Tab-separated table of N, CA and C in Angstrom:
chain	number	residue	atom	x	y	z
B	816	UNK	N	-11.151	-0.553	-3.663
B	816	UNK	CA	-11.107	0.392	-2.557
B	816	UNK	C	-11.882	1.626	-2.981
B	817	UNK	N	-12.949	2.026	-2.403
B	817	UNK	CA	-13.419	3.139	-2.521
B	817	UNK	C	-13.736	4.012	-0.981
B	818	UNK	N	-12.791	3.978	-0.515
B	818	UNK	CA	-12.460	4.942	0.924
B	818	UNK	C	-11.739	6.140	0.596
B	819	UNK	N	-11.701	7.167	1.309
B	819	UNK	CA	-10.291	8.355	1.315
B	819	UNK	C	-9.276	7.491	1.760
B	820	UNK	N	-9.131	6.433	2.625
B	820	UNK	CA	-7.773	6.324	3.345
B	820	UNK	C	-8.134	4.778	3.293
B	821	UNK	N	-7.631	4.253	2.939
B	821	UNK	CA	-7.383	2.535	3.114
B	821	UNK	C	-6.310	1.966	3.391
B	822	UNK	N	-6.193	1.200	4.645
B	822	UNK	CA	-4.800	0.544	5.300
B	822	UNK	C	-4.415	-0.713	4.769
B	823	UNK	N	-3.210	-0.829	5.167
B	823	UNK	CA	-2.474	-1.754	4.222
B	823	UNK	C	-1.806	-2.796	5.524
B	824	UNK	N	-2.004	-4.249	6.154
B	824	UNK	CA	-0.990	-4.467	6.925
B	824	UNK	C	-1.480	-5.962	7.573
B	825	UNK	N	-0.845	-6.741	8.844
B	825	UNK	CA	-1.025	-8.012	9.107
B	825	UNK	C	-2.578	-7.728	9.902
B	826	UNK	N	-3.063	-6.282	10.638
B	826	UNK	CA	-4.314	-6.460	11.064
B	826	UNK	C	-5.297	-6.744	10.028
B	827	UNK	N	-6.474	-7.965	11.157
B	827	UNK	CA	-7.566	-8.248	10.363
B	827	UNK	C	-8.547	-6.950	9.868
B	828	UNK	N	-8.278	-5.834	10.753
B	828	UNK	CA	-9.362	-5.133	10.434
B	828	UNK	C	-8.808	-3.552	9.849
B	829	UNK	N	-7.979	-4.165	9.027
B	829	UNK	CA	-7.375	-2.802	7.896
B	829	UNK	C	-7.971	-3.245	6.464
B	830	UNK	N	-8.265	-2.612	5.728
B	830	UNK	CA	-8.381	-2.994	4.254
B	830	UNK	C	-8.286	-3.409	3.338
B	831	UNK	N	-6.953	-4.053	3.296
B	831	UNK	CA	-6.187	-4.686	2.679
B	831	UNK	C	-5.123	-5.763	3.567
B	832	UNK	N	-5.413	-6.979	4.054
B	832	UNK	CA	-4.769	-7.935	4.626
B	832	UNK	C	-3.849	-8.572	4.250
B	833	UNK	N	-2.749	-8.452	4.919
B	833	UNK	CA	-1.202	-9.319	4.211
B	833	UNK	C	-1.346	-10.079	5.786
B	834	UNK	N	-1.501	-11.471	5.383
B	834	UNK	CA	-1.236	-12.527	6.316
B	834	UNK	C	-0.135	-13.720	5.590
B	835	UNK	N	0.389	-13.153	4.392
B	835	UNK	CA	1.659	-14.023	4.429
B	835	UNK	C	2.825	-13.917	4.771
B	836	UNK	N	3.490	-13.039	5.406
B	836	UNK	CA	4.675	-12.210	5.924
B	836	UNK	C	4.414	-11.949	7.329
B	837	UNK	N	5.071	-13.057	8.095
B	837	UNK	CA	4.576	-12.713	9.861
B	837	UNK	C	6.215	-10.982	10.186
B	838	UNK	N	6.867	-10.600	8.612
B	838	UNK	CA	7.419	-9.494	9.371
B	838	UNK	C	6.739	-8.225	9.225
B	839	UNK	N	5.520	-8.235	8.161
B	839	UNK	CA	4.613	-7.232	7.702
B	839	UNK	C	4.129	-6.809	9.187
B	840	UNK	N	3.870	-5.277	9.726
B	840	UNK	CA	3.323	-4.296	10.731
B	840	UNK	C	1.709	-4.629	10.447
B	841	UNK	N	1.304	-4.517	11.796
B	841	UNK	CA	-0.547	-4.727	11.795
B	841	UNK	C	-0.982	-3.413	10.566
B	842	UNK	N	0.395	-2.217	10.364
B	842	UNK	CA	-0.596	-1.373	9.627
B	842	UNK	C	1.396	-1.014	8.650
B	843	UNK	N	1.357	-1.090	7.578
B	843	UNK	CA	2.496	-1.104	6.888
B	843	UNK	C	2.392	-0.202	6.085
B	844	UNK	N	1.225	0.121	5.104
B	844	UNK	CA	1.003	1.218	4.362
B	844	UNK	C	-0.455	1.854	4.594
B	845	UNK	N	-0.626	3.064	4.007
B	845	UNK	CA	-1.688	3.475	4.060
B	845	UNK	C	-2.133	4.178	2.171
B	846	UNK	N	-3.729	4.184	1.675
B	846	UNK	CA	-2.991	4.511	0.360
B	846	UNK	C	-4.397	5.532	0.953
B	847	UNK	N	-4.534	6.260	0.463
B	847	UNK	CA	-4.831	8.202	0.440
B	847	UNK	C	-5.599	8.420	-1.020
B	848	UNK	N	-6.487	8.797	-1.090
B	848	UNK	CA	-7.580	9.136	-2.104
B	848	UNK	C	-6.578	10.864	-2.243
B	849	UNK	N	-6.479	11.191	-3.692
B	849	UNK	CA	-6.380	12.845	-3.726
B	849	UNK	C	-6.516	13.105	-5.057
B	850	UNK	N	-7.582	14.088	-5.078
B	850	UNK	CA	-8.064	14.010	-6.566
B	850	UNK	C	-8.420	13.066	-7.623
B	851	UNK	N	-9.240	12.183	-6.491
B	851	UNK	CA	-9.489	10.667	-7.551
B	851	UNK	C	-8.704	9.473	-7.739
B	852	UNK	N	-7.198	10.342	-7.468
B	852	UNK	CA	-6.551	9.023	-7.667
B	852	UNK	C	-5.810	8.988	-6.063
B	853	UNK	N	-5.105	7.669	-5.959
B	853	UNK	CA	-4.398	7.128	-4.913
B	853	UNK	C	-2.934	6.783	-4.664
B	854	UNK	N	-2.336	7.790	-3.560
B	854	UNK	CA	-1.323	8.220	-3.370
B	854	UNK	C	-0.730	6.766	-2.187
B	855	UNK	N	0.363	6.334	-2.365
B	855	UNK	CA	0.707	5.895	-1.471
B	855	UNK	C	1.920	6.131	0.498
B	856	UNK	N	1.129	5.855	1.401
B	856	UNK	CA	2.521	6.638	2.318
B	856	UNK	C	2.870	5.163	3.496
B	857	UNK	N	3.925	5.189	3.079
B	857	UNK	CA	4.614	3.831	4.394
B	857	UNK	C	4.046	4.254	5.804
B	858	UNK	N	3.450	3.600	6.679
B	858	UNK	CA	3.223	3.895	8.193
B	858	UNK	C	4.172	3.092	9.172
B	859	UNK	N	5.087	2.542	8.299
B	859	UNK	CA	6.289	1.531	8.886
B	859	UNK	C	7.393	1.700	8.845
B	860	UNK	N	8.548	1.934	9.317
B	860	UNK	CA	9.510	2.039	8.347
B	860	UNK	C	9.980	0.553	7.804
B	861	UNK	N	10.028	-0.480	8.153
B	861	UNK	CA	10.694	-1.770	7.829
B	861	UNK	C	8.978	-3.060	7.806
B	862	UNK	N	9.234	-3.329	6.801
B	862	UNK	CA	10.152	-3.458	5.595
B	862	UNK	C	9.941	-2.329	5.320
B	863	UNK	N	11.150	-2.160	4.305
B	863	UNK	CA	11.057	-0.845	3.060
B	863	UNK	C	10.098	-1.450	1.756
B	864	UNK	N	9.141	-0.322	1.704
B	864	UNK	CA	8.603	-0.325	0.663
B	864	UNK	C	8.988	-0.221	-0.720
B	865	UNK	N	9.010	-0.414	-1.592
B	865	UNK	CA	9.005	-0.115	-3.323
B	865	UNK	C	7.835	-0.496	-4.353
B	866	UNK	N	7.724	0.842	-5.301
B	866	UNK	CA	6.973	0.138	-6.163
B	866	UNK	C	7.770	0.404	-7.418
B	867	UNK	N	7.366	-0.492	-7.888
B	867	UNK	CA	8.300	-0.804	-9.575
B	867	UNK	C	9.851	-0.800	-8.894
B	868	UNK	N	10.328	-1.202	-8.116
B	868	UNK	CA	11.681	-1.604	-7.931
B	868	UNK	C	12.490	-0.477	-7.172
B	869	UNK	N	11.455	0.727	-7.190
B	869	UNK	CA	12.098	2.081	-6.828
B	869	UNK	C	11.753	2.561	-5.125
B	870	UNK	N	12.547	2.591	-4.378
B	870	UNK	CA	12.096	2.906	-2.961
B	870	UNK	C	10.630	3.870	-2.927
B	871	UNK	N	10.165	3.732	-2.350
B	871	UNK	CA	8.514	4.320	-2.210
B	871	UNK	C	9.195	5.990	-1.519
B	872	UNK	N	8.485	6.957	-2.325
B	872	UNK	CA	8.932	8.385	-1.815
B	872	UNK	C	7.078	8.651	-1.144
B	873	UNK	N	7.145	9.090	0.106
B	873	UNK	CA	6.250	9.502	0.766
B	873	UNK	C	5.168	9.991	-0.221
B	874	UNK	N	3.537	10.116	-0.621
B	874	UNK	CA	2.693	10.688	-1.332
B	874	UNK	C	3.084	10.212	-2.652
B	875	UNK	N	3.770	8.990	-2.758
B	875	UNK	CA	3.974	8.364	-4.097
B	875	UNK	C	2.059	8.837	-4.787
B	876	UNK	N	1.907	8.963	-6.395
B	876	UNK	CA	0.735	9.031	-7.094
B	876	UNK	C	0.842	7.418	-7.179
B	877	UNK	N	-0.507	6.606	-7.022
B	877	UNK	CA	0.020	4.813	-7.770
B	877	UNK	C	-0.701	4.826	-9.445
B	878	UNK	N	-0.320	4.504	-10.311
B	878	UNK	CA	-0.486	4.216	-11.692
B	878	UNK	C	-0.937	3.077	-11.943
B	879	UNK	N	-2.041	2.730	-12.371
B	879	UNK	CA	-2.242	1.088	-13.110
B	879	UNK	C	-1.092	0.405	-13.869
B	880	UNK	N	-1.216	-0.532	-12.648
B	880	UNK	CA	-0.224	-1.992	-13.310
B	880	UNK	C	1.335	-1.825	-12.417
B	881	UNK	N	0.775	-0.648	-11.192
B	881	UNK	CA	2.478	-0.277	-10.306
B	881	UNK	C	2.203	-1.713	-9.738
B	882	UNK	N	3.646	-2.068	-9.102
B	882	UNK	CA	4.018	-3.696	-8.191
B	882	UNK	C	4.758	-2.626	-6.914
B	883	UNK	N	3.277	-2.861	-5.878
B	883	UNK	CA	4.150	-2.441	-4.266
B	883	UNK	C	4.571	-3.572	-3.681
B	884	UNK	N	5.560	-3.563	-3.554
B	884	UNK	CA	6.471	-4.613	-2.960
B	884	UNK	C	6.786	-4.315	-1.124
B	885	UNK	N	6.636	-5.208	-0.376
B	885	UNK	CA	7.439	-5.295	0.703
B	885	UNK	C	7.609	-6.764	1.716
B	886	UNK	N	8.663	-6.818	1.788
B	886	UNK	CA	8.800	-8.291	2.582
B	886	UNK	C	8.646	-8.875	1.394
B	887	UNK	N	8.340	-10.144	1.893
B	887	UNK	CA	7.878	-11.481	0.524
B	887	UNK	C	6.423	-11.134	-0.303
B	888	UNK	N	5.342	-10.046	-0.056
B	888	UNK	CA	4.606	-9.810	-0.638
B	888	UNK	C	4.978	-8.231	-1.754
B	889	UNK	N	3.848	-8.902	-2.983
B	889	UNK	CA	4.009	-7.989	-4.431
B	889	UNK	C	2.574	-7.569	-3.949
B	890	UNK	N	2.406	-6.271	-4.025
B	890	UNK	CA	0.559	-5.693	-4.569
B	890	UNK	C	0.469	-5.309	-6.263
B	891	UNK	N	-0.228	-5.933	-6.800
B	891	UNK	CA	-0.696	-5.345	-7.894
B	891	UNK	C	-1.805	-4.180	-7.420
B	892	UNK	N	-1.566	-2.906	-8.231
B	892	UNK	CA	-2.047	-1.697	-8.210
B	892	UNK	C	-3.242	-1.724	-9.440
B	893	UNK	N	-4.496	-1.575	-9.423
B	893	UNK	CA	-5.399	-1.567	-10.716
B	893	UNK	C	-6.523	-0.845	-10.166
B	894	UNK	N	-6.241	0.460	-11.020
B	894	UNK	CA	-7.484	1.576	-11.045
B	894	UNK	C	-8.486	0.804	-11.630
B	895	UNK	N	-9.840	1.376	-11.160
B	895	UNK	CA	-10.911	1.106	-11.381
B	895	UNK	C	-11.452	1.773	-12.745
B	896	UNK	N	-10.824	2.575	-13.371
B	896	UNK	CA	-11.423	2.875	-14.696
B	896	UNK	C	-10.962	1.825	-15.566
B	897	UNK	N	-9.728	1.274	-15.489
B	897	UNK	CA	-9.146	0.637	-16.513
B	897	UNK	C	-9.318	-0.925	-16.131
């Protein structure tokens, strides 16, 4: 991802496509460029989000190697420096 704002959800034409979870929202997350790195914010409320096991707090920072979880799908998180 190299956008400011990249969407997360069951639409084909968001950034990141989850078509294995028919309960995943056409738009479920959104992740936010700020200062280089990438913040995460739910645009859904349900499912509930988590990464690393911990409910997702609005403007989460994401860290290499975080697991965003929602519904039956895991995202692996991997910065581009590392």
């Amino acid at each position: 991802i190299d956008t400011p704002i990249a969407y997360i959800g069951r639409d084909e034409l968001v950034d990141v496509p989850i078509f294995l979870d028919p309960v995943v929202p056409k738009r479920m997350a959104s992740l936010r460029q700020t200062n280089g790195r990438y913040a995460l914010y739910a645009e859904s409320a349900r499912p509930q989000i988590t990464v690393n096991g911990e409910p997702l707090e609005q403007g989460r920072l994401l860290k290499d190697g975080d697991a965003i979880q929602f519904g039956r799908v895991t995202l692996a998180y991997n910065e581009k420096a590392t």
